[in-house]
Coordinates of C-alpha atoms in Angstrom, one line a residue:
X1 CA -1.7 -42.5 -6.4
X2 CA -4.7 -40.8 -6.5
X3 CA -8.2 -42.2 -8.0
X4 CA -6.3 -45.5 -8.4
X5 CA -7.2 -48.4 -6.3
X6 CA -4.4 -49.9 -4.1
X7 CA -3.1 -52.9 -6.1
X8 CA 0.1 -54.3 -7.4
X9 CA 2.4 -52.9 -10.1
X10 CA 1.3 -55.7 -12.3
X11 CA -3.0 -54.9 -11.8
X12 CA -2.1 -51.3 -12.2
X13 CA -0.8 -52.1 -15.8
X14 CA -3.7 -54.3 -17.1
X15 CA -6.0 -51.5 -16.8
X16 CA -4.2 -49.0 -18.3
X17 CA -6.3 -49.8 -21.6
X18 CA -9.3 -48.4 -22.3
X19 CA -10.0 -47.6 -18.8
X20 CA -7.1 -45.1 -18.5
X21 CA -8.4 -43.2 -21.4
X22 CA -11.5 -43.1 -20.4
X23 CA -10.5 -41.5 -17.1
X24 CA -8.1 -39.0 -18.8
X25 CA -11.0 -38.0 -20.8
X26 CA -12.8 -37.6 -17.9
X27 CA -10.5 -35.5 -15.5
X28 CA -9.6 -33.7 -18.7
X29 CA -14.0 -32.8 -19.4
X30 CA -13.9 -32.1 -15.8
X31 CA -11.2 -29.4 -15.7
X32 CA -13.3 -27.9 -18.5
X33 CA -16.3 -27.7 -16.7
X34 CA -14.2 -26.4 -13.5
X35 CA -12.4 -23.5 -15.1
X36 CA -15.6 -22.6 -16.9
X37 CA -17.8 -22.5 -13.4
X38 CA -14.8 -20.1 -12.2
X39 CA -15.3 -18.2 -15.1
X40 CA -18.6 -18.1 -15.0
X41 CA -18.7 -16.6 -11.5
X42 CA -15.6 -14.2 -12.0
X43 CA -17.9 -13.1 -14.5
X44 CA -20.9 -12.2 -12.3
X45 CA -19.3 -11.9 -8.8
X46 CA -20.0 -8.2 -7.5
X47 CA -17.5 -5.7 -8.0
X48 CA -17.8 -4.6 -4.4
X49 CA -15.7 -6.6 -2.1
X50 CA -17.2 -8.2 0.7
X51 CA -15.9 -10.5 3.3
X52 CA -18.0 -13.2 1.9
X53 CA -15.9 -13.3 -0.8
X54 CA -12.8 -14.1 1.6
X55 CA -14.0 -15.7 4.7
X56 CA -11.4 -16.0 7.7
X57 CA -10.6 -19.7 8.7
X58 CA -13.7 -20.8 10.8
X59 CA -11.5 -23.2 12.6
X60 CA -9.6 -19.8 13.5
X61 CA -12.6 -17.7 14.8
X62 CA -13.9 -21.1 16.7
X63 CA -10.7 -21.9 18.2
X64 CA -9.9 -17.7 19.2
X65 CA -13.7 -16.3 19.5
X66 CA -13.9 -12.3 19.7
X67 CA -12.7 -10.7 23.0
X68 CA -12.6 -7.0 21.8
X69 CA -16.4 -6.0 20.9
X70 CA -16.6 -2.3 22.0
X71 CA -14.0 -0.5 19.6
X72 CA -13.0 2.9 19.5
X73 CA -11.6 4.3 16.7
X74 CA -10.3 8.0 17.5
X75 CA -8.0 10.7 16.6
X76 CA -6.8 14.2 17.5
X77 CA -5.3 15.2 14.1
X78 CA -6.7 16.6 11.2
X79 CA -5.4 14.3 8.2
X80 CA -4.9 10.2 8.0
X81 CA -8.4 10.2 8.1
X82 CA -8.3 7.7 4.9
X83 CA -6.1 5.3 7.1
X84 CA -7.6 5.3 10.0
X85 CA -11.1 4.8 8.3
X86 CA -9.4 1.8 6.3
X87 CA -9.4 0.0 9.5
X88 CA -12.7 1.3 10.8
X89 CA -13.7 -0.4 7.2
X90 CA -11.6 -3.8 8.0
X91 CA -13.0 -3.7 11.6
X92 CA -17.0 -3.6 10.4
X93 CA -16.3 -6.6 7.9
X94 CA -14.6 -9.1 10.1
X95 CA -16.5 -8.3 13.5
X96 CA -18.8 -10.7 14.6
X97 CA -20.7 -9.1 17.1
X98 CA -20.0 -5.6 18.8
X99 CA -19.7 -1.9 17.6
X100 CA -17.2 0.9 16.1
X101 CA -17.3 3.6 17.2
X102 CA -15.3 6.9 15.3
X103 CA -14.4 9.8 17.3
X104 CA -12.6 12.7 15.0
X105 CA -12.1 16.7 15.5
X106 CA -14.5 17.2 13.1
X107 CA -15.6 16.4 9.1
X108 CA -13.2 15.1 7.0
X109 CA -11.5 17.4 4.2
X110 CA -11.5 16.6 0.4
X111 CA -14.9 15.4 0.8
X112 CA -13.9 12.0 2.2
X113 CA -17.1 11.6 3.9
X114 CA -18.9 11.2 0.4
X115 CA -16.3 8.3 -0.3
X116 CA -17.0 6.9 2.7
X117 CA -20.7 6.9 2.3
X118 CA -20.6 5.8 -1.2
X119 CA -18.3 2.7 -1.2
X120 CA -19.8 2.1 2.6
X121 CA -16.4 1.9 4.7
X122 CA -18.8 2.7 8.1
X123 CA -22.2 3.0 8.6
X124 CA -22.0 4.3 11.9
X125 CA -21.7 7.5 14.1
X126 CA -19.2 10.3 14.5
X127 CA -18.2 11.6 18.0
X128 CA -16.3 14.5 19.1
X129 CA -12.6 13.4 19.9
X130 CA -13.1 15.3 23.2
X131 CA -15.5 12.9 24.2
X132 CA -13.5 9.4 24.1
X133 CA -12.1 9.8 27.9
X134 CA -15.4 10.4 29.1
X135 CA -17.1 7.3 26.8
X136 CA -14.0 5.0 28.3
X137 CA -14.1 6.1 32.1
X138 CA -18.1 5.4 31.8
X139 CA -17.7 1.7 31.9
X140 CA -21.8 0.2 31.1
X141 CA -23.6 -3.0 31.4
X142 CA -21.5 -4.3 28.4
X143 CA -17.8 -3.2 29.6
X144 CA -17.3 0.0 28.1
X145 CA -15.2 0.4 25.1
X146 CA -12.2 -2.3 25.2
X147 CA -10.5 -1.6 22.3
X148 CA -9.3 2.1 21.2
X149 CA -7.3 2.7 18.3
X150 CA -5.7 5.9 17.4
X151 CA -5.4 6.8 14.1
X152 CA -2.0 8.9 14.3
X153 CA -0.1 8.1 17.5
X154 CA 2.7 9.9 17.0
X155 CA 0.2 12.9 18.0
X156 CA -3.0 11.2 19.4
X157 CA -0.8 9.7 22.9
X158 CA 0.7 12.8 23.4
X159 CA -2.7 14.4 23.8
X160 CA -4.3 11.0 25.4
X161 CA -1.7 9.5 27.2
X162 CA -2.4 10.7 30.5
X163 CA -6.0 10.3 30.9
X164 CA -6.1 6.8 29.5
X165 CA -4.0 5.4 31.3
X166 CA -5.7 6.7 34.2
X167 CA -8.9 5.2 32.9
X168 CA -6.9 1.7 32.4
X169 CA -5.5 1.4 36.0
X170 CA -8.9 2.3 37.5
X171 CA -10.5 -0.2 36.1
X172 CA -10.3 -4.1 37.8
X173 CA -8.9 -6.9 35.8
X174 CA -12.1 -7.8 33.8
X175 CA -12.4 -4.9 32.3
X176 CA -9.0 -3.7 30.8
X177 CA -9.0 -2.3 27.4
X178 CA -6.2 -2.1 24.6
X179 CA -4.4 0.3 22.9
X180 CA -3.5 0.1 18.6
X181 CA -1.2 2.6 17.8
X182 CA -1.3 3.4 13.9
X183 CA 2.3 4.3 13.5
X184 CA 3.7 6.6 10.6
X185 CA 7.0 7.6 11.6
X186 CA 10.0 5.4 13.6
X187 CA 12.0 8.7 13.9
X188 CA 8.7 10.7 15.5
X189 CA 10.4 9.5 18.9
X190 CA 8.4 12.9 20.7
X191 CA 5.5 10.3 22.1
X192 CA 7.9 7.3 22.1
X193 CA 8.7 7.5 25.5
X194 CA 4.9 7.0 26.7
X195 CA 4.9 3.6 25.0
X196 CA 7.0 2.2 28.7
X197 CA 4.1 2.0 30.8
X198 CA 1.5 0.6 28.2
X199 CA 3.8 -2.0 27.5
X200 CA 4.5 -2.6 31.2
X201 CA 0.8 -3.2 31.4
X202 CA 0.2 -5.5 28.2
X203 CA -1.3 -2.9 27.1
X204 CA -0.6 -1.9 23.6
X205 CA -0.1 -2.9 19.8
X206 CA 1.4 -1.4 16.9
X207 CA -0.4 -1.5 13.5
X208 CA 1.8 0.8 10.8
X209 CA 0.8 0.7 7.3
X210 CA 3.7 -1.2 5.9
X211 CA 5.6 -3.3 6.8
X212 CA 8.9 -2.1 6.8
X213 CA 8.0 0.4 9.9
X214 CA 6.9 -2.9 11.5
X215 CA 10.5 -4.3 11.3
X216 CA 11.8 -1.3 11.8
X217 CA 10.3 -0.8 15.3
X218 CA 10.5 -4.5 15.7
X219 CA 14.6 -3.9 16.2
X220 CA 14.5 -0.9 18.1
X221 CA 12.0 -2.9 20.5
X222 CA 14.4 -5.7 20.7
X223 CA 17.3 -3.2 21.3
X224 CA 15.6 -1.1 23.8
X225 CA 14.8 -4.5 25.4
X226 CA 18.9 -5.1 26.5
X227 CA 18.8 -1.5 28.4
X228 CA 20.7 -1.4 31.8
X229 CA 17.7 0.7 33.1
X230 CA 15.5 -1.5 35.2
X231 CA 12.4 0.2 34.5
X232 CA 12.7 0.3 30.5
X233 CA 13.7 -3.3 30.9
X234 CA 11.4 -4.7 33.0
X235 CA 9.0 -3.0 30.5
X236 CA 8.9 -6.3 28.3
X237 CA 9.2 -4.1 24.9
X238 CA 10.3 -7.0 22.7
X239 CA 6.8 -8.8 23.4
X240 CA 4.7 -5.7 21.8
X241 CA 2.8 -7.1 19.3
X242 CA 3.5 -5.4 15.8
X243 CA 1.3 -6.1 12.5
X244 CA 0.8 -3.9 9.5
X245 CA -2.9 -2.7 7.9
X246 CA -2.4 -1.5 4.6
X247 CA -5.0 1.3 3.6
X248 CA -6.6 0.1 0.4
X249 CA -10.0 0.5 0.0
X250 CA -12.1 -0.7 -3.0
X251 CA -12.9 1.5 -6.0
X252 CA -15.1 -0.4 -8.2
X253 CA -15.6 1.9 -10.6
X254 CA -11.6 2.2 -11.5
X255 CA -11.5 2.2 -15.7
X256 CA -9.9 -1.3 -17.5
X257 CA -7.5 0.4 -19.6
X258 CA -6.4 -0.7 -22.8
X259 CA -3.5 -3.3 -22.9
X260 CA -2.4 -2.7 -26.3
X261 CA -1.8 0.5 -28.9
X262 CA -1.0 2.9 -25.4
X263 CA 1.6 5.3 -25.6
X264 CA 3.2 5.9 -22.1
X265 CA 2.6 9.8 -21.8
X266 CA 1.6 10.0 -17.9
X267 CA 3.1 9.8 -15.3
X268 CA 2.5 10.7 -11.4
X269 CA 4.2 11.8 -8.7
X270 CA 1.9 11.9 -5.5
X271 CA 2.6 13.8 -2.2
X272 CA 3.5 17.1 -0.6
X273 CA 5.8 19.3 -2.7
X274 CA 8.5 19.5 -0.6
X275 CA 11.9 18.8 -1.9
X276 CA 12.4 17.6 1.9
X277 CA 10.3 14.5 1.4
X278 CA 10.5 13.8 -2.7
X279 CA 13.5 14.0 -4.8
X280 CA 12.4 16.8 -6.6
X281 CA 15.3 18.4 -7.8
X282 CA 17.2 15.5 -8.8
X283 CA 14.4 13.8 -10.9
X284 CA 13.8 17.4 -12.6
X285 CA 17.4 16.8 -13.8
X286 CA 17.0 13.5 -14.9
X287 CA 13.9 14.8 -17.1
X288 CA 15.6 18.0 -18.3
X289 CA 18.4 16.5 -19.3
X290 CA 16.5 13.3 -21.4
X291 CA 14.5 16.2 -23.0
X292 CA 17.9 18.4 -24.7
X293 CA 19.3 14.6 -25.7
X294 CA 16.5 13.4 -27.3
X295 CA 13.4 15.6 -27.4
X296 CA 11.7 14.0 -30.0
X297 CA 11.5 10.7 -27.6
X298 CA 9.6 13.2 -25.5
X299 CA 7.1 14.5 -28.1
X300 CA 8.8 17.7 -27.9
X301 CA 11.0 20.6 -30.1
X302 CA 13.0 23.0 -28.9
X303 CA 11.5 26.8 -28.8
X304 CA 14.1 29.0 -30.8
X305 CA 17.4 29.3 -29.7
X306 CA 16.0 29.5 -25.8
X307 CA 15.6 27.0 -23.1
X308 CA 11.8 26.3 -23.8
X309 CA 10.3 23.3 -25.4
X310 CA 6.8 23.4 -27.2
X311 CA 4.8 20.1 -28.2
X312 CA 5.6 18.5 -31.5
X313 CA 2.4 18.6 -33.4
X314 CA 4.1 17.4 -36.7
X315 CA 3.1 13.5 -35.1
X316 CA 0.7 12.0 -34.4
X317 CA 1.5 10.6 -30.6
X318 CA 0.3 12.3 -27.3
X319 CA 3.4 14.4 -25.6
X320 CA 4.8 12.8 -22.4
X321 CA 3.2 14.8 -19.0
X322 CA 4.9 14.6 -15.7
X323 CA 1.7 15.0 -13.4
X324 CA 2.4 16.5 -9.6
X325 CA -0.4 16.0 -7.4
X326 CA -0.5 17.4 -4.1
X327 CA -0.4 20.6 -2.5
X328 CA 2.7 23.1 -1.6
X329 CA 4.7 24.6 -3.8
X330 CA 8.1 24.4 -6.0
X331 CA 10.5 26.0 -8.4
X332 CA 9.9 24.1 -12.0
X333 CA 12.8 24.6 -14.6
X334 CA 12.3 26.4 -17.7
X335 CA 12.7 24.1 -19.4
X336 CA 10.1 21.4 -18.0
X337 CA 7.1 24.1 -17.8
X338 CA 5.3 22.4 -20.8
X339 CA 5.7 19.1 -19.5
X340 CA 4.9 19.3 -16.2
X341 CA 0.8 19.8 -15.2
X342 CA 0.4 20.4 -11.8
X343 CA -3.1 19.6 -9.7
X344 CA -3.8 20.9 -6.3
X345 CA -6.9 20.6 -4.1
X346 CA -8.5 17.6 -5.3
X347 CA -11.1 16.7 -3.6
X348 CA -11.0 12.5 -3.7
X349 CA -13.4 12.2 -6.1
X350 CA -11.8 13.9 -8.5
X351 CA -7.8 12.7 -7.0
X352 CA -9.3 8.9 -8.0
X353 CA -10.4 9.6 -11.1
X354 CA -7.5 11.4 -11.9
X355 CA -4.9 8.2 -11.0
X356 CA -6.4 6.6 -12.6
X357 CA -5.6 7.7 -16.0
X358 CA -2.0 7.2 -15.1
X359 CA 0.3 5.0 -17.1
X360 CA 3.1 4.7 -13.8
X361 CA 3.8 6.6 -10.2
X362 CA 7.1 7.8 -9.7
X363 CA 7.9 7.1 -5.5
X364 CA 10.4 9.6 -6.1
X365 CA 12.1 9.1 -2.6
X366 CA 15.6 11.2 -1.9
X367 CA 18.3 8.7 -3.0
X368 CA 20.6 9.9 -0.5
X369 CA 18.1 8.5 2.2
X370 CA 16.9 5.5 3.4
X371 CA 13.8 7.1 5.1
X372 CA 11.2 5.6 3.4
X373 CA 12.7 2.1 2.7
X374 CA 13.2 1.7 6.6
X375 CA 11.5 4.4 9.1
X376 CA 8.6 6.0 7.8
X377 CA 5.8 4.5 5.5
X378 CA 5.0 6.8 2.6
X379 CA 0.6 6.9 1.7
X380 CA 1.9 7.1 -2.3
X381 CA 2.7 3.8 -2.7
X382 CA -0.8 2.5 -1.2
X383 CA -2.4 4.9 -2.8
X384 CA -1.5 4.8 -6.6
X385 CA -2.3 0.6 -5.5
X386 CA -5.3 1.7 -4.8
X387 CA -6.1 3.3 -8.3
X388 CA -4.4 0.6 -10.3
X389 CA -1.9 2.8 -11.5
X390 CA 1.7 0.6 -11.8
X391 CA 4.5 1.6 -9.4
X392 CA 7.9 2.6 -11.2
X393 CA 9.5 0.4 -8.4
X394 CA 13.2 -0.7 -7.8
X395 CA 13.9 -3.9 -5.9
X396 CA 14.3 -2.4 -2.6
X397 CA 11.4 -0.3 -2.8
X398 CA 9.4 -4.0 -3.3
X399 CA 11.4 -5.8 -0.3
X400 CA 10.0 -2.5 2.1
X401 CA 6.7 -2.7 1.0
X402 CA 5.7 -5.7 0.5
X403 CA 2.1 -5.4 -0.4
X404 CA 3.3 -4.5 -3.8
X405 CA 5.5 -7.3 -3.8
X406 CA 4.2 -8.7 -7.2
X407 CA 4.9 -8.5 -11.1
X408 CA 1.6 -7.8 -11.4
X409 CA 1.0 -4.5 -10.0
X410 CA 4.8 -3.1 -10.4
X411 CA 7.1 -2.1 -13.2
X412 CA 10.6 -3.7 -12.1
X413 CA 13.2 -0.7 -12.8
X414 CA 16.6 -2.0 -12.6
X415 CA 18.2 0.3 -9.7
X416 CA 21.0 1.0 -12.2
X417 CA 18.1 3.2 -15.2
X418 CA 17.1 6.6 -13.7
X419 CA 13.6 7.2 -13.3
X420 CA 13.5 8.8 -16.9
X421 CA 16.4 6.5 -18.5
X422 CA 13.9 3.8 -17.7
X423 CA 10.5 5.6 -18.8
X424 CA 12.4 6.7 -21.9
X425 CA 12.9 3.1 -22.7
X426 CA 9.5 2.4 -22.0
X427 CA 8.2 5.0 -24.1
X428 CA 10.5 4.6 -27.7
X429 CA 10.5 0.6 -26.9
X430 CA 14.5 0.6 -27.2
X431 CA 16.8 0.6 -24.5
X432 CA 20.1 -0.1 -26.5
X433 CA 21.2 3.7 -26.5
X434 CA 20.9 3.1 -22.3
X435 CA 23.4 -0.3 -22.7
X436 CA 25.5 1.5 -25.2
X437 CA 26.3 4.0 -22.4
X438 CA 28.9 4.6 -20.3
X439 CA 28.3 7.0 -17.4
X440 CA 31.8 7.1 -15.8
X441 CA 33.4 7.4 -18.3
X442 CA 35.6 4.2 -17.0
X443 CA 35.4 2.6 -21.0
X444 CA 33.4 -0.2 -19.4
X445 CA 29.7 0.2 -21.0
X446 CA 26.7 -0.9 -19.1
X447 CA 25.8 -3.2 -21.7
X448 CA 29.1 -5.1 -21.2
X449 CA 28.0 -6.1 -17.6
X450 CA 25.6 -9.6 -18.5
X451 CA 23.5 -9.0 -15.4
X452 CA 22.9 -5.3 -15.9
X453 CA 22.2 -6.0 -19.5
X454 CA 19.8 -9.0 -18.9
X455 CA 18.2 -7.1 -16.1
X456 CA 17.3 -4.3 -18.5
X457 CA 15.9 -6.8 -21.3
X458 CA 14.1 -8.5 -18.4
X459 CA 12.6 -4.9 -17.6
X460 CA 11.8 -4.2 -21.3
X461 CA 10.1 -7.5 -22.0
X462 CA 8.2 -7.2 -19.0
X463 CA 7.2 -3.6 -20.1
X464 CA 4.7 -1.4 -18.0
X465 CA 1.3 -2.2 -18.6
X466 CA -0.8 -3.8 -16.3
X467 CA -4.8 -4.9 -15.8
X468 CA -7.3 -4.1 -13.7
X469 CA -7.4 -8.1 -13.3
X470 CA -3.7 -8.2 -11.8
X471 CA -4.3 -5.2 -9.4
X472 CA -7.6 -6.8 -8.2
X473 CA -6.1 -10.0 -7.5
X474 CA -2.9 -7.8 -5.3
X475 CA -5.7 -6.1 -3.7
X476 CA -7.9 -8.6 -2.7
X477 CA -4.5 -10.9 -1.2
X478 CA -4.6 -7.5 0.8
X479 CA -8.2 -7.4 2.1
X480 CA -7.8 -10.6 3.1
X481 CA -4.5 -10.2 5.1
X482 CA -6.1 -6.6 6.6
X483 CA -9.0 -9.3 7.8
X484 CA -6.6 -11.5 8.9
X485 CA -4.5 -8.9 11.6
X486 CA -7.9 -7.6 12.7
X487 CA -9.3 -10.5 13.5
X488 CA -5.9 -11.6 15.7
X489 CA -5.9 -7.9 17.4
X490 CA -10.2 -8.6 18.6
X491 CA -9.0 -11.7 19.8
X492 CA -6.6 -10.3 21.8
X493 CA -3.3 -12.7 20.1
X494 CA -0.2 -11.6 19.8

């Protein structure tokens, strides 16, 4: 037993006087002065995170010491820019000795250089993209770049492919460098077949930003692995080494909203408006038809004896606001036009500050379509992480990406409740008109099932506000893990 010497049963009870409560008081005045240092330095820690505030396992860096030391980080394409820089970010922080080095087609759009200047993701130069071949066949004094990651290898191999692996079997043993792919996509197969003779050669890692497209290409890999062709077998695809870097980067001026007296009245849908890649016509529905039900739960009246609904201004509670932020363009029913506020062309300055004012994000992902639950990794979700705002997140939507695996940073919407069955509920604070339902019309209601019913009290009790605290703590288990994969891909471990 701990802080007890090692005597007999009999010893152990004679001192259990006066000496025992003196030591409770003790351990009891010393958890009181432990949880108020804690405190004390929560309370004047910077609000910038640092590694320093995370360090890596020494024993881990002593025992595998830095191999990679000359990294690359490079891309063809125009956009991702915000994930790839992520990991420029990651790389800077854990990286004992060495240099990154960005190559890019030119300045990034939405002003994402000021971000990156101002919350200091890299410090260093930019190249032309053009340039990489020539900076990785000029091997110097110190090896030449050893490292290259691409930031979107669905298009940057097609385009580099060739000439790297060129560069790669001209140079002796010493001197090899690796290739990260940042992966988006499992069904992008156009480059896929270029991966054979990187793998033959050791050569290659995948680093998606989620880990579902990890497991995702994990299988394939493993089934690709069992082919009767000699040369894909002999390839040794089941021994690529697959991670996940989640881009999150730290916003410290994010607002603490208020916990208590909020209305929910916003709510976000981020991403391109194509009906293709968000379920926009279905979760239209959903809203249009909550709104002629109940339009008062809404903050809305209906307009005359047309399909139009104005704002109620008889009360004295904000309206409810579907936000769509993005760019492209869609049909908007009639009916929705007042609720709905569209905003295009942010520039990230202005996108953050935005989120961040939001009371949920809607994933909105086609329901007939597992695409974004198994093969491609959708920016939203890290994103609205990013600006605290809570995802509206059913349990399969958790088990894909499991970086927002945690009570703390989602709202747990029983697969069962619609998008706007659940906000509704959320907004009035009563779900019994929900329970009381019965949506085929069998005579069964929901609320008659005891694990649909205690699932939906579960999600009302739990209810959807959440602190800056909770996503801080979500973010920084995040940071960490980044650090941690980094760290394992410069010392060259699988």
């Amino acid at each position: 037993m701990a802080g007890y010497s090692s005597t007999s049963p009999g010893a152990w009870r004679a001192n259990t006087g006066k000496t025992l409560r003196y030591r409770i008081l003790g351990a009891i005045l010393a958890l009181f002065l432990l949880i108020f240092t804690i405190r004390q330095f929560q309370a004047h820690s910077p609000r910038h995170y640092t590694l320093s505030n995370q360090q890596l396992s020494e024993d881990l860096l002593q025992k595998f010491p830095q191999k990679r030391k000359n990294v690359a980080v490079a891309s063809t394409f125009g956009y991702h820019f915000d994930v790839y820089m992520t990991v420029a970010w990651t790389l800077q922080r854990v990286m004992k000795e060495g240099k990154v080095q960005v190559y890019t087609p030119g300045p990034f759009y939405f002003d994402f250089q000021r971000i990156i200047d101002s919350y200091n993701l890299y410090d260093g130069t930019y190249k032309d993209y053009n340039t990489l071949v020539q900076d990785v066949t000029g091997v110097s004094d110190e090896g030449g770049i050893d490292l290259i990651v691409l930031g979107t290898c669905e298009v940057d191999m097609r385009h580099w492919h060739e000439k790297l692996l060129e560069a790669w079997d001209a140079r002796d043993a010493a001197h090899k460098f690796q290739i990260v792919c940042i992966v988006h996509n499992v069904r992008d197969e156009a480059w896929q077949p270029m991966i054979q003779e990187w793998s033959r050669r050791d050569a290659i890692r995948l680093l998606p930003i989620s880990q579902h497209v990890g497991k995702t290409f994990m299988k394939k890999f493993e089934d690709i692995a069992r082919s009767t062709d000699l040369s894909i077998k002999s390839a040794g695809y089941e021994y690529i080494p697959i991670d996940a870097h989640i881009p999150i980067i730290d916003i410290p001026d994010l607002p603490d909203l208020p916990a208590t007296n909020r209305l929910f009245s916003n709510a976000v849908i981020q991403g391109s408006f194509d009906s293709s890649r968000r379920d926009y016509d279905r979760i239209f529905a959903d809203l249009n038809r909550s709104l002629h039900i109940e339009p008062e739960s809404w903050g809305y009246l209906p307009l005359g004896d047309g399909p139009s609904f104005v704002q109620d201004t008889s009360i004295d509670r904000p309206p409810f606001k579907l936000h769509l932020v993005g760019s492209g363009w869609l049909n908007i029913p009639t009916e929705l036009k007042e609720l709905i506020v569209f905003h295009t062309n942010l520039n990230y300055t202005d996108f953050y500050q935005l989120m961040s004012g939001m009371d949920a994000c809607i994933p909105a992902f086609l329901a007939a379509d597992d695409n974004n639950f198994k093969y491609q990794a959708s920016s939203s979700i890290a994103m609205c992480m990013e600006t605290n705002v809570p995802i509206l997140a059913v349990r399969e939507l958790r088990e894909a990406y499991g970086h927002i695996d945690d009570d703390k940073i989602t709202i747990n919407r029983p697969a069962v409740m619609s998008e706007f069955q659940a906000i509704r509920a959320l907004r009035t604070g009563d779900a019994s008109s929900f329970l009381a339902s019965d949506p085929s019309s069998s005579g069964i209601t929901l609320g008659s099932h005891p694990r649909i019913r205690q699932a939906v009290e579960d999600f009302m009790r739990d209810g959807w506000v959440h602190t800056k605290d909770g996503f801080d703590s979500c973010k920084r288990r995040t940071w960490k893990e980044n650090e941690r994969v980094i760290t394992k891909i410069l010392q060259d471990r699988a």
